[in-house]
JSON list of C-alpha atoms and ligand atoms in Angstrom, two decimals:
[
{"chain": "A", "resi": 50, "resn": "UNK", "atom": "CA", "xyz": [-67.18, -8.48, -89.47]},
{"chain": "A", "resi": 51, "resn": "UNK", "atom": "CA", "xyz": [-65.99, -4.87, -89.48]},
{"chain": "A", "resi": 52, "resn": "UNK", "atom": "CA", "xyz": [-66.63, -2.77, -86.42]},
{"chain": "A", "resi": 53, "resn": "UNK", "atom": "CA", "xyz": [-65.97, 0.96, -86.23]},
{"chain": "A", "resi": 54, "resn": "UNK", "atom": "CA", "xyz": [-65.37, 2.31, -82.75]},
{"chain": "A", "resi": 55, "resn": "UNK", "atom": "CA", "xyz": [-66.00, 5.99, -82.28]},
{"chain": "A", "resi": 56, "resn": "UNK", "atom": "CA", "xyz": [-64.53, 7.71, -79.22]},
{"chain": "A", "resi": 57, "resn": "UNK", "atom": "CA", "xyz": [-66.74, 10.78, -78.96]},
{"chain": "A", "resi": 58, "resn": "UNK", "atom": "CA", "xyz": [-65.21, 14.25, -79.46]},
{"chain": "A", "resi": 59, "resn": "UNK", "atom": "CA", "xyz": [-61.48, 14.97, -79.49]},
{"chain": "A", "resi": 60, "resn": "UNK", "atom": "CA", "xyz": [-58.57, 16.14, -77.37]},
{"chain": "A", "resi": 61, "resn": "UNK", "atom": "CA", "xyz": [-59.26, 19.78, -78.21]},
{"chain": "A", "resi": 62, "resn": "UNK", "atom": "CA", "xyz": [-63.06, 19.79, -78.20]},
{"chain": "A", "resi": 63, "resn": "UNK", "atom": "CA", "xyz": [-64.13, 22.80, -76.12]},
{"chain": "A", "resi": 64, "resn": "UNK", "atom": "CA", "xyz": [-66.37, 22.02, -73.13]},
{"chain": "A", "resi": 65, "resn": "UNK", "atom": "CA", "xyz": [-66.89, 18.26, -72.83]},
{"chain": "A", "resi": 66, "resn": "UNK", "atom": "CA", "xyz": [-65.06, 18.12, -69.56]},
{"chain": "A", "resi": 67, "resn": "UNK", "atom": "CA", "xyz": [-65.83, 16.72, -66.16]},
{"chain": "A", "resi": 68, "resn": "UNK", "atom": "CA", "xyz": [-66.40, 19.23, -63.36]},
{"chain": "A", "resi": 69, "resn": "UNK", "atom": "CA", "xyz": [-62.98, 18.15, -62.06]},
{"chain": "A", "resi": 70, "resn": "UNK", "atom": "CA", "xyz": [-61.36, 18.91, -65.41]},
{"chain": "A", "resi": 71, "resn": "UNK", "atom": "CA", "xyz": [-61.01, 15.50, -67.04]},
{"chain": "A", "resi": 72, "resn": "UNK", "atom": "CA", "xyz": [-61.59, 15.72, -70.79]},
{"chain": "A", "resi": 73, "resn": "UNK", "atom": "CA", "xyz": [-64.41, 13.48, -71.96]},
{"chain": "A", "resi": 74, "resn": "UNK", "atom": "CA", "xyz": [-62.18, 12.31, -74.82]},
{"chain": "A", "resi": 75, "resn": "UNK", "atom": "CA", "xyz": [-59.72, 10.90, -72.30]},
{"chain": "A", "resi": 76, "resn": "UNK", "atom": "CA", "xyz": [-62.34, 8.45, -71.08]},
{"chain": "A", "resi": 77, "resn": "UNK", "atom": "CA", "xyz": [-63.88, 7.79, -74.50]},
{"chain": "A", "resi": 78, "resn": "UNK", "atom": "CA", "xyz": [-60.58, 7.03, -76.22]},
{"chain": "A", "resi": 79, "resn": "UNK", "atom": "CA", "xyz": [-59.29, 4.84, -73.38]},
{"chain": "A", "resi": 80, "resn": "UNK", "atom": "CA", "xyz": [-62.44, 2.72, -73.50]},
{"chain": "A", "resi": 81, "resn": "UNK", "atom": "CA", "xyz": [-62.24, 2.62, -77.32]},
{"chain": "A", "resi": 82, "resn": "UNK", "atom": "CA", "xyz": [-58.70, 1.28, -77.12]},
{"chain": "A", "resi": 83, "resn": "UNK", "atom": "CA", "xyz": [-59.60, -1.38, -74.56]},
{"chain": "A", "resi": 84, "resn": "UNK", "atom": "CA", "xyz": [-62.72, -2.33, -76.50]},
{"chain": "A", "resi": 85, "resn": "UNK", "atom": "CA", "xyz": [-60.62, -2.82, -79.61]},
{"chain": "A", "resi": 86, "resn": "UNK", "atom": "CA", "xyz": [-58.35, -5.21, -77.71]},
{"chain": "A", "resi": 87, "resn": "UNK", "atom": "CA", "xyz": [-61.29, -7.20, -76.37]},
{"chain": "A", "resi": 88, "resn": "UNK", "atom": "CA", "xyz": [-62.98, -7.38, -79.78]},
{"chain": "A", "resi": 89, "resn": "UNK", "atom": "CA", "xyz": [-59.83, -8.61, -81.50]},
{"chain": "A", "resi": 90, "resn": "UNK", "atom": "CA", "xyz": [-59.97, -11.67, -79.25]},
{"chain": "A", "resi": 91, "resn": "UNK", "atom": "CA", "xyz": [-62.98, -12.81, -81.26]},
{"chain": "A", "resi": 92, "resn": "UNK", "atom": "CA", "xyz": [-62.81, -14.65, -84.58]},
{"chain": "A", "resi": 93, "resn": "UNK", "atom": "CA", "xyz": [-63.23, -12.74, -87.81]},
{"chain": "A", "resi": 94, "resn": "UNK", "atom": "CA", "xyz": [-63.37, -9.24, -86.33]},
{"chain": "A", "resi": 95, "resn": "UNK", "atom": "CA", "xyz": [-61.58, -6.22, -87.68]},
{"chain": "A", "resi": 96, "resn": "UNK", "atom": "CA", "xyz": [-61.74, -2.89, -85.93]},
{"chain": "A", "resi": 97, "resn": "UNK", "atom": "CA", "xyz": [-61.48, 0.64, -87.28]},
{"chain": "A", "resi": 98, "resn": "UNK", "atom": "CA", "xyz": [-61.47, 3.92, -85.36]},
{"chain": "A", "resi": 99, "resn": "UNK", "atom": "CA", "xyz": [-63.62, 6.89, -86.32]},
{"chain": "A", "resi": 100, "resn": "UNK", "atom": "CA", "xyz": [-61.65, 9.23, -84.06]},
{"chain": "A", "resi": 101, "resn": "UNK", "atom": "CA", "xyz": [-58.03, 10.29, -83.96]},
{"chain": "A", "resi": 102, "resn": "UNK", "atom": "CA", "xyz": [-55.71, 11.31, -81.13]},
{"chain": "A", "resi": 103, "resn": "UNK", "atom": "CA", "xyz": [-54.04, 13.89, -83.31]},
{"chain": "A", "resi": 104, "resn": "UNK", "atom": "CA", "xyz": [-57.07, 15.88, -84.42]},
{"chain": "A", "resi": 105, "resn": "UNK", "atom": "CA", "xyz": [-60.70, 16.48, -83.58]},
{"chain": "A", "resi": 106, "resn": "UNK", "atom": "CA", "xyz": [-62.43, 14.53, -86.37]},
{"chain": "A", "resi": 107, "resn": "UNK", "atom": "CA", "xyz": [-65.70, 16.23, -87.47]},
{"chain": "A", "resi": 108, "resn": "UNK", "atom": "CA", "xyz": [-68.85, 14.13, -87.16]},
{"chain": "A", "resi": 109, "resn": "UNK", "atom": "CA", "xyz": [-69.54, 13.97, -90.91]},
{"chain": "A", "resi": 110, "resn": "UNK", "atom": "CA", "xyz": [-66.02, 12.66, -91.52]},
{"chain": "A", "resi": 111, "resn": "UNK", "atom": "CA", "xyz": [-66.64, 9.90, -88.97]},
{"chain": "A", "resi": 112, "resn": "UNK", "atom": "CA", "xyz": [-69.95, 8.83, -90.46]},
{"chain": "A", "resi": 113, "resn": "UNK", "atom": "CA", "xyz": [-68.66, 9.11, -94.05]},
{"chain": "A", "resi": 114, "resn": "UNK", "atom": "CA", "xyz": [-65.76, 6.88, -93.11]},
{"chain": "A", "resi": 115, "resn": "UNK", "atom": "CA", "xyz": [-68.10, 4.29, -91.58]},
{"chain": "A", "resi": 116, "resn": "UNK", "atom": "CA", "xyz": [-70.27, 4.30, -94.71]},
{"chain": "A", "resi": 117, "resn": "UNK", "atom": "CA", "xyz": [-67.29, 4.24, -97.06]},
{"chain": "A", "resi": 118, "resn": "UNK", "atom": "CA", "xyz": [-65.67, 1.31, -95.27]},
{"chain": "A", "resi": 119, "resn": "UNK", "atom": "CA", "xyz": [-69.07, -0.37, -95.20]},
{"chain": "A", "resi": 120, "resn": "UNK", "atom": "CA", "xyz": [-68.62, -1.43, -91.59]},
{"chain": "A", "resi": 121, "resn": "UNK", "atom": "CA", "xyz": [-71.22, -3.69, -90.01]},
{"chain": "A", "resi": 122, "resn": "UNK", "atom": "CA", "xyz": [-71.44, -1.81, -86.75]},
{"chain": "A", "resi": 123, "resn": "UNK", "atom": "CA", "xyz": [-70.74, 1.71, -85.53]},
{"chain": "A", "resi": 124, "resn": "UNK", "atom": "CA", "xyz": [-70.35, 2.06, -81.80]},
{"chain": "A", "resi": 125, "resn": "UNK", "atom": "CA", "xyz": [-69.89, 5.44, -80.20]},
{"chain": "A", "resi": 126, "resn": "UNK", "atom": "CA", "xyz": [-68.49, 5.84, -76.70]},
{"chain": "A", "resi": 127, "resn": "UNK", "atom": "CA", "xyz": [-69.27, 8.83, -74.50]},
{"chain": "A", "resi": 128, "resn": "UNK", "atom": "CA", "xyz": [-69.49, 10.09, -70.95]},
{"chain": "A", "resi": 129, "resn": "UNK", "atom": "CA", "xyz": [-72.56, 12.07, -69.97]},
{"chain": "A", "resi": 130, "resn": "UNK", "atom": "CA", "xyz": [-73.05, 15.53, -68.47]},
{"chain": "A", "resi": 131, "resn": "UNK", "atom": "CA", "xyz": [-75.97, 17.19, -66.74]},
{"chain": "A", "resi": 132, "resn": "UNK", "atom": "CA", "xyz": [-76.69, 20.89, -66.37]},
{"chain": "A", "resi": 133, "resn": "UNK", "atom": "CA", "xyz": [-74.08, 23.39, -67.55]},
{"chain": "A", "resi": 134, "resn": "UNK", "atom": "CA", "xyz": [-71.27, 20.98, -66.77]},
{"chain": "A", "resi": 135, "resn": "UNK", "atom": "CA", "xyz": [-69.70, 23.38, -64.25]},
{"chain": "A", "resi": 136, "resn": "UNK", "atom": "CA", "xyz": [-71.27, 22.03, -61.10]},
{"chain": "A", "resi": 137, "resn": "UNK", "atom": "CA", "xyz": [-71.69, 18.62, -59.54]},
{"chain": "A", "resi": 138, "resn": "UNK", "atom": "CA", "xyz": [-75.25, 17.33, -59.86]},
{"chain": "A", "resi": 139, "resn": "UNK", "atom": "CA", "xyz": [-77.02, 14.19, -58.72]},
{"chain": "A", "resi": 140, "resn": "UNK", "atom": "CA", "xyz": [-77.77, 12.87, -62.23]},
{"chain": "A", "resi": 141, "resn": "UNK", "atom": "CA", "xyz": [-76.14, 9.45, -62.51]},
{"chain": "A", "resi": 142, "resn": "UNK", "atom": "CA", "xyz": [-76.07, 6.18, -64.36]},
{"chain": "A", "resi": 143, "resn": "UNK", "atom": "CA", "xyz": [-75.65, 4.66, -67.76]},
{"chain": "A", "resi": 144, "resn": "UNK", "atom": "CA", "xyz": [-77.78, 4.91, -70.89]},
{"chain": "A", "resi": 145, "resn": "UNK", "atom": "CA", "xyz": [-77.44, 3.59, -74.42]},
{"chain": "A", "resi": 146, "resn": "UNK", "atom": "CA", "xyz": [-78.90, 5.36, -77.43]},
{"chain": "A", "resi": 147, "resn": "UNK", "atom": "CA", "xyz": [-80.27, 4.25, -80.77]},
{"chain": "A", "resi": 148, "resn": "UNK", "atom": "CA", "xyz": [-81.62, 6.45, -83.54]},
{"chain": "A", "resi": 149, "resn": "UNK", "atom": "CA", "xyz": [-85.11, 7.84, -82.98]},
{"chain": "A", "resi": 150, "resn": "UNK", "atom": "CA", "xyz": [-86.65, 5.50, -85.58]},
{"chain": "A", "resi": 151, "resn": "UNK", "atom": "CA", "xyz": [-85.71, 2.61, -83.22]},
{"chain": "A", "resi": 152, "resn": "UNK", "atom": "CA", "xyz": [-84.00, 0.35, -85.78]},
{"chain": "A", "resi": 153, "resn": "UNK", "atom": "CA", "xyz": [-84.65, -3.23, -84.72]},
{"chain": "A", "resi": 154, "resn": "UNK", "atom": "CA", "xyz": [-81.08, -4.55, -84.77]},
{"chain": "A", "resi": 155, "resn": "UNK", "atom": "CA", "xyz": [-79.64, -1.51, -83.02]},
{"chain": "A", "resi": 156, "resn": "UNK", "atom": "CA", "xyz": [-82.33, -1.64, -80.34]},
{"chain": "A", "resi": 157, "resn": "UNK", "atom": "CA", "xyz": [-81.72, -5.32, -79.62]},
{"chain": "A", "resi": 158, "resn": "UNK", "atom": "CA", "xyz": [-77.98, -4.81, -79.51]},
{"chain": "A", "resi": 159, "resn": "UNK", "atom": "CA", "xyz": [-78.30, -1.68, -77.35]},
{"chain": "A", "resi": 160, "resn": "UNK", "atom": "CA", "xyz": [-80.50, -3.62, -74.91]},
{"chain": "A", "resi": 161, "resn": "UNK", "atom": "CA", "xyz": [-77.82, -6.30, -74.49]},
{"chain": "A", "resi": 162, "resn": "UNK", "atom": "CA", "xyz": [-74.95, -3.80, -74.21]},
{"chain": "A", "resi": 163, "resn": "UNK", "atom": "CA", "xyz": [-76.88, -1.63, -71.73]},
{"chain": "A", "resi": 164, "resn": "UNK", "atom": "CA", "xyz": [-77.66, -4.70, -69.57]},
{"chain": "A", "resi": 165, "resn": "UNK", "atom": "CA", "xyz": [-73.99, -5.75, -69.55]},
{"chain": "A", "resi": 166, "resn": "UNK", "atom": "CA", "xyz": [-72.81, -2.22, -68.71]},
{"chain": "A", "resi": 167, "resn": "UNK", "atom": "CA", "xyz": [-75.19, -2.00, -65.75]},
{"chain": "A", "resi": 168, "resn": "UNK", "atom": "CA", "xyz": [-74.38, -5.52, -64.58]},
{"chain": "A", "resi": 169, "resn": "UNK", "atom": "CA", "xyz": [-70.61, -5.03, -64.68]},
{"chain": "A", "resi": 170, "resn": "UNK", "atom": "CA", "xyz": [-70.40, -1.45, -63.38]},
{"chain": "A", "resi": 171, "resn": "UNK", "atom": "CA", "xyz": [-73.36, -1.67, -60.95]},
{"chain": "A", "resi": 172, "resn": "UNK", "atom": "CA", "xyz": [-74.35, 1.88, -61.90]},
{"chain": "A", "resi": 173, "resn": "UNK", "atom": "CA", "xyz": [-77.93, 3.09, -62.21]},
{"chain": "A", "resi": 174, "resn": "UNK", "atom": "CA", "xyz": [-79.78, 1.75, -65.25]},
{"chain": "A", "resi": 175, "resn": "UNK", "atom": "CA", "xyz": [-81.18, 4.68, -67.24]},
{"chain": "A", "resi": 176, "resn": "UNK", "atom": "CA", "xyz": [-82.20, 2.32, -70.01]},
{"chain": "A", "resi": 177, "resn": "UNK", "atom": "CA", "xyz": [-82.06, 2.29, -73.80]},
{"chain": "A", "resi": 178, "resn": "UNK", "atom": "CA", "xyz": [-83.14, 5.63, -75.24]},
{"chain": "A", "resi": 179, "resn": "UNK", "atom": "CA", "xyz": [-83.70, 7.14, -78.64]},
{"chain": "A", "resi": 180, "resn": "UNK", "atom": "CA", "xyz": [-82.20, 10.36, -79.96]},
{"chain": "A", "resi": 181, "resn": "UNK", "atom": "CA", "xyz": [-81.60, 12.16, -83.22]},
{"chain": "A", "resi": 182, "resn": "UNK", "atom": "CA", "xyz": [-77.82, 12.10, -82.75]},
{"chain": "A", "resi": 183, "resn": "UNK", "atom": "CA", "xyz": [-75.86, 12.86, -85.91]},
{"chain": "A", "resi": 184, "resn": "UNK", "atom": "CA", "xyz": [-73.70, 9.73, -85.80]},
{"chain": "A", "resi": 185, "resn": "UNK", "atom": "CA", "xyz": [-76.76, 7.53, -85.34]},
{"chain": "A", "resi": 186, "resn": "UNK", "atom": "CA", "xyz": [-78.65, 9.29, -88.10]},
{"chain": "A", "resi": 187, "resn": "UNK", "atom": "CA", "xyz": [-75.97, 9.41, -90.80]},
{"chain": "A", "resi": 188, "resn": "UNK", "atom": "CA", "xyz": [-74.50, 5.94, -90.44]},
{"chain": "A", "resi": 189, "resn": "UNK", "atom": "CA", "xyz": [-76.07, 3.39, -92.76]},
{"chain": "A", "resi": 190, "resn": "UNK", "atom": "CA", "xyz": [-75.33, 0.38, -90.57]},
{"chain": "A", "resi": 191, "resn": "UNK", "atom": "CA", "xyz": [-76.35, -0.67, -87.06]},
{"chain": "A", "resi": 192, "resn": "UNK", "atom": "CA", "xyz": [-75.26, 2.10, -84.74]},
{"chain": "A", "resi": 193, "resn": "UNK", "atom": "CA", "xyz": [-75.45, 2.61, -80.99]},
{"chain": "A", "resi": 194, "resn": "UNK", "atom": "CA", "xyz": [-74.08, 5.22, -78.60]},
{"chain": "A", "resi": 195, "resn": "UNK", "atom": "CA", "xyz": [-73.18, 4.47, -74.99]},
{"chain": "A", "resi": 196, "resn": "UNK", "atom": "CA", "xyz": [-73.15, 7.11, -72.26]},
{"chain": "A", "resi": 197, "resn": "UNK", "atom": "CA", "xyz": [-71.06, 5.38, -69.62]},
{"chain": "A", "resi": 198, "resn": "UNK", "atom": "CA", "xyz": [-71.62, 7.65, -66.61]},
{"chain": "A", "resi": 199, "resn": "UNK", "atom": "CA", "xyz": [-71.84, 11.32, -65.67]},
{"chain": "A", "resi": 200, "resn": "UNK", "atom": "CA", "xyz": [-68.82, 13.61, -65.63]},
{"chain": "A", "resi": 201, "resn": "UNK", "atom": "CA", "xyz": [-71.01, 15.97, -63.59]},
{"chain": "A", "resi": 202, "resn": "UNK", "atom": "CA", "xyz": [-71.60, 13.42, -60.85]},
{"chain": "A", "resi": 203, "resn": "UNK", "atom": "CA", "xyz": [-68.81, 13.49, -58.30]},
{"chain": "A", "resi": 204, "resn": "UNK", "atom": "CA", "xyz": [-68.71, 9.75, -57.69]},
{"chain": "A", "resi": 205, "resn": "UNK", "atom": "CA", "xyz": [-69.00, 8.83, -61.35]},
{"chain": "A", "resi": 206, "resn": "UNK", "atom": "CA", "xyz": [-66.39, 11.40, -62.43]},
{"chain": "A", "resi": 207, "resn": "UNK", "atom": "CA", "xyz": [-63.90, 9.58, -60.19]},
{"chain": "A", "resi": 208, "resn": "UNK", "atom": "CA", "xyz": [-64.90, 6.26, -61.74]},
{"chain": "A", "resi": 209, "resn": "UNK", "atom": "CA", "xyz": [-64.60, 7.64, -65.27]},
{"chain": "A", "resi": 210, "resn": "UNK", "atom": "CA", "xyz": [-60.99, 8.52, -64.48]},
{"chain": "A", "resi": 211, "resn": "UNK", "atom": "CA", "xyz": [-60.13, 5.06, -63.21]},
{"chain": "A", "resi": 212, "resn": "UNK", "atom": "CA", "xyz": [-58.51, 2.44, -65.38]},
{"chain": "A", "resi": 213, "resn": "UNK", "atom": "CA", "xyz": [-60.57, -0.33, -63.74]},
{"chain": "A", "resi": 214, "resn": "UNK", "atom": "CA", "xyz": [-63.87, 1.33, -64.57]},
{"chain": "A", "resi": 215, "resn": "UNK", "atom": "CA", "xyz": [-62.74, 1.95, -68.16]},
{"chain": "A", "resi": 216, "resn": "UNK", "atom": "CA", "xyz": [-61.83, -1.73, -68.46]},
{"chain": "A", "resi": 217, "resn": "UNK", "atom": "CA", "xyz": [-65.21, -2.75, -67.04]},
{"chain": "A", "resi": 218, "resn": "UNK", "atom": "CA", "xyz": [-67.05, -0.58, -69.58]},
{"chain": "A", "resi": 219, "resn": "UNK", "atom": "CA", "xyz": [-65.02, -1.95, -72.50]},
{"chain": "A", "resi": 220, "resn": "UNK", "atom": "CA", "xyz": [-65.53, -5.53, -71.29]},
{"chain": "A", "resi": 221, "resn": "UNK", "atom": "CA", "xyz": [-69.26, -4.98, -70.89]},
{"chain": "A", "resi": 222, "resn": "UNK", "atom": "CA", "xyz": [-69.64, -3.53, -74.38]},
{"chain": "A", "resi": 223, "resn": "UNK", "atom": "CA", "xyz": [-67.58, -6.37, -75.88]},
{"chain": "A", "resi": 224, "resn": "UNK", "atom": "CA", "xyz": [-69.64, -8.93, -74.06]},
{"chain": "A", "resi": 225, "resn": "UNK", "atom": "CA", "xyz": [-72.92, -7.35, -75.24]},
{"chain": "A", "resi": 226, "resn": "UNK", "atom": "CA", "xyz": [-71.64, -7.43, -78.83]},
{"chain": "A", "resi": 227, "resn": "UNK", "atom": "CA", "xyz": [-70.42, -10.97, -78.49]},
{"chain": "A", "resi": 228, "resn": "UNK", "atom": "CA", "xyz": [-73.79, -12.26, -77.31]},
{"chain": "A", "resi": 229, "resn": "UNK", "atom": "CA", "xyz": [-75.71, -10.33, -79.98]},
{"chain": "A", "resi": 230, "resn": "UNK", "atom": "CA", "xyz": [-73.44, -11.40, -82.86]},
{"chain": "A", "resi": 231, "resn": "UNK", "atom": "CA", "xyz": [-72.67, -14.84, -81.43]},
{"chain": "A", "resi": 232, "resn": "UNK", "atom": "CA", "xyz": [-68.94, -14.19, -81.57]},
{"chain": "A", "resi": 233, "resn": "UNK", "atom": "CA", "xyz": [-66.52, -16.93, -80.68]},
{"chain": "A", "resi": 234, "resn": "UNK", "atom": "CA", "xyz": [-63.08, -16.50, -79.22]},
{"chain": "A", "resi": 235, "resn": "UNK", "atom": "CA", "xyz": [-60.01, -17.01, -81.37]},
{"chain": "A", "resi": 236, "resn": "UNK", "atom": "CA", "xyz": [-58.50, -20.35, -80.37]},
{"chain": "A", "resi": 237, "resn": "UNK", "atom": "CA", "xyz": [-54.96, -19.98, -79.12]},
{"chain": "A", "resi": 238, "resn": "UNK", "atom": "CA", "xyz": [-52.67, -21.70, -81.64]},
{"chain": "A", "resi": 239, "resn": "UNK", "atom": "CA", "xyz": [-51.35, -24.92, -80.04]},
{"chain": "A", "resi": 240, "resn": "UNK", "atom": "CA", "xyz": [-47.66, -24.55, -79.43]},
{"chain": "A", "resi": 241, "resn": "UNK", "atom": "CA", "xyz": [-45.64, -26.77, -81.76]},
{"chain": "A", "resi": 242, "resn": "UNK", "atom": "CA", "xyz": [-42.50, -28.30, -80.25]},
{"chain": "A", "resi": 243, "resn": "UNK", "atom": "CA", "xyz": [-39.22, -26.69, -81.24]},
{"chain": "A", "resi": 244, "resn": "UNK", "atom": "CA", "xyz": [-36.18, -28.97, -81.59]},
{"chain": "A", "resi": 245, "resn": "UNK", "atom": "CA", "xyz": [-32.89, -27.33, -80.73]},
{"chain": "A", "resi": 246, "resn": "UNK", "atom": "CA", "xyz": [-29.43, -28.62, -81.62]},
{"chain": "A", "resi": 247, "resn": "UNK", "atom": "CA", "xyz": [-26.76, -28.30, -78.99]},
{"chain": "A", "resi": 248, "resn": "UNK", "atom": "CA", "xyz": [-23.13, -28.82, -79.86]},
{"chain": "A", "resi": 249, "resn": "UNK", "atom": "CA", "xyz": [-21.32, -28.20, -76.61]},
{"chain": "A", "resi": 250, "resn": "UNK", "atom": "CA", "xyz": [-21.54, -27.06, -73.00]},
{"chain": "A", "resi": 251, "resn": "UNK", "atom": "CA", "xyz": [-18.54, -25.57, -71.23]},
{"chain": "A", "resi": 252, "resn": "UNK", "atom": "CA", "xyz": [-17.72, -24.24, -67.80]},
{"chain": "A", "resi": 253, "resn": "UNK", "atom": "CA", "xyz": [-15.25, -21.75, -69.27]},
{"chain": "A", "resi": 254, "resn": "UNK", "atom": "CA", "xyz": [-16.66, -19.02, -71.45]},
{"chain": "A", "resi": 255, "resn": "UNK", "atom": "CA", "xyz": [-13.58, -18.93, -73.71]},
{"chain": "A", "resi": 256, "resn": "UNK", "atom": "CA", "xyz": [-14.25, -22.51, -74.81]},
{"chain": "A", "resi": 257, "resn": "UNK", "atom": "CA", "xyz": [-17.82, -21.64, -75.68]},
{"chain": "A", "resi": 258, "resn": "UNK", "atom": "CA", "xyz": [-16.64, -18.57, -77.60]},
{"chain": "A", "resi": 259, "resn": "UNK", "atom": "CA", "xyz": [-14.11, -20.70, -79.47]},
{"chain": "A", "resi": 260, "resn": "UNK", "atom": "CA", "xyz": [-16.72, -23.23, -80.57]},
{"chain": "A", "resi": 261, "resn": "UNK", "atom": "CA", "xyz": [-19.18, -20.52, -81.52]},
{"chain": "A", "resi": 262, "resn": "UNK", "atom": "CA", "xyz": [-16.51, -18.91, -83.66]},
{"chain": "A", "resi": 263, "resn": "UNK", "atom": "CA", "xyz": [-15.74, -22.21, -85.37]},
{"chain": "A", "resi": 264, "resn": "UNK", "atom": "CA", "xyz": [-19.42, -22.75, -86.11]},
{"chain": "A", "resi": 265, "resn": "UNK", "atom": "CA", "xyz": [-19.77, -19.22, -87.46]},
{"chain": "A", "resi": 266, "resn": "UNK", "atom": "CA", "xyz": [-16.77, -19.80, -89.72]},
{"chain": "A", "resi": 267, "resn": "UNK", "atom": "CA", "xyz": [-18.55, -22.86, -91.08]},
{"chain": "A", "resi": 268, "resn": "UNK", "atom": "CA", "xyz": [-21.63, -20.74, -91.79]},
{"chain": "A", "resi": 269, "resn": "UNK", "atom": "CA", "xyz": [-23.82, -21.70, -88.86]},
{"chain": "A", "resi": 270, "resn": "UNK", "atom": "CA", "xyz": [-25.62, -19.17, -86.76]},
{"chain": "A", "resi": 271, "resn": "UNK", "atom": "CA", "xyz": [-24.35, -19.73, -83.21]},
{"chain": "A", "resi": 272, "resn": "UNK", "atom": "CA", "xyz": [-25.33, -17.99, -80.01]},
{"chain": "A", "resi": 273, "resn": "UNK", "atom": "CA", "xyz": [-24.01, -18.48, -76.51]},
{"chain": "A", "resi": 274, "resn": "UNK", "atom": "CA", "xyz": [-26.55, -18.92, -73.74]},
{"chain": "A", "resi": 275, "resn": "UNK", "atom": "CA", "xyz": [-25.82, -19.31, -70.05]},
{"chain": "B", "resi": 524, "resn": "ZN", "atom": "ZN1", "xyz": [-69.92, 13.06, -75.47]}
]
């Protein structure tokens, strides 16, 4: 299964900042990175990014890339803003969007992801909503967009900056995906025993060096460990 993660906006996108100055992209890309790590713990998952740290990728390039790579899921990560973005407001909480036509799969997935986000972060549940967002409209596969808290809410802006909150959001999204797609964890490969050959142990380093040299002369790879 191919999943494209889209960290909304870019480093240089004008506006899109918290009242305290944090760039929205900072949050979005950090969660994208963590989400990728969580998703790669599941079997049969490959992850692509729609965004880039080096340039502000236009929306049509992101959606074209998702369609071209024929990914199974497009998931866009954002932080919300209320008002003109210059003042703190009381708007708060988390909401997840699907395209206005309410595609069935996206709506079911969004419902699970939204529930996990609210459960893990304990923020206000603003529910699953519909919108005519470009990335939801132009992607041909299941697509959802998460708004993980308000940059214009003083308390949430502080959370959006914190590594713990970013981890919680990524974990919640991964867990929503895993229950919708029935993902199973990659089994850790059982460690096979390694047999080592020892040819000598010395209390004087020069003796060890001498033997190592002899072995090397005979074509063996020898290392000295204390
Ligand atoms: Zn955004």
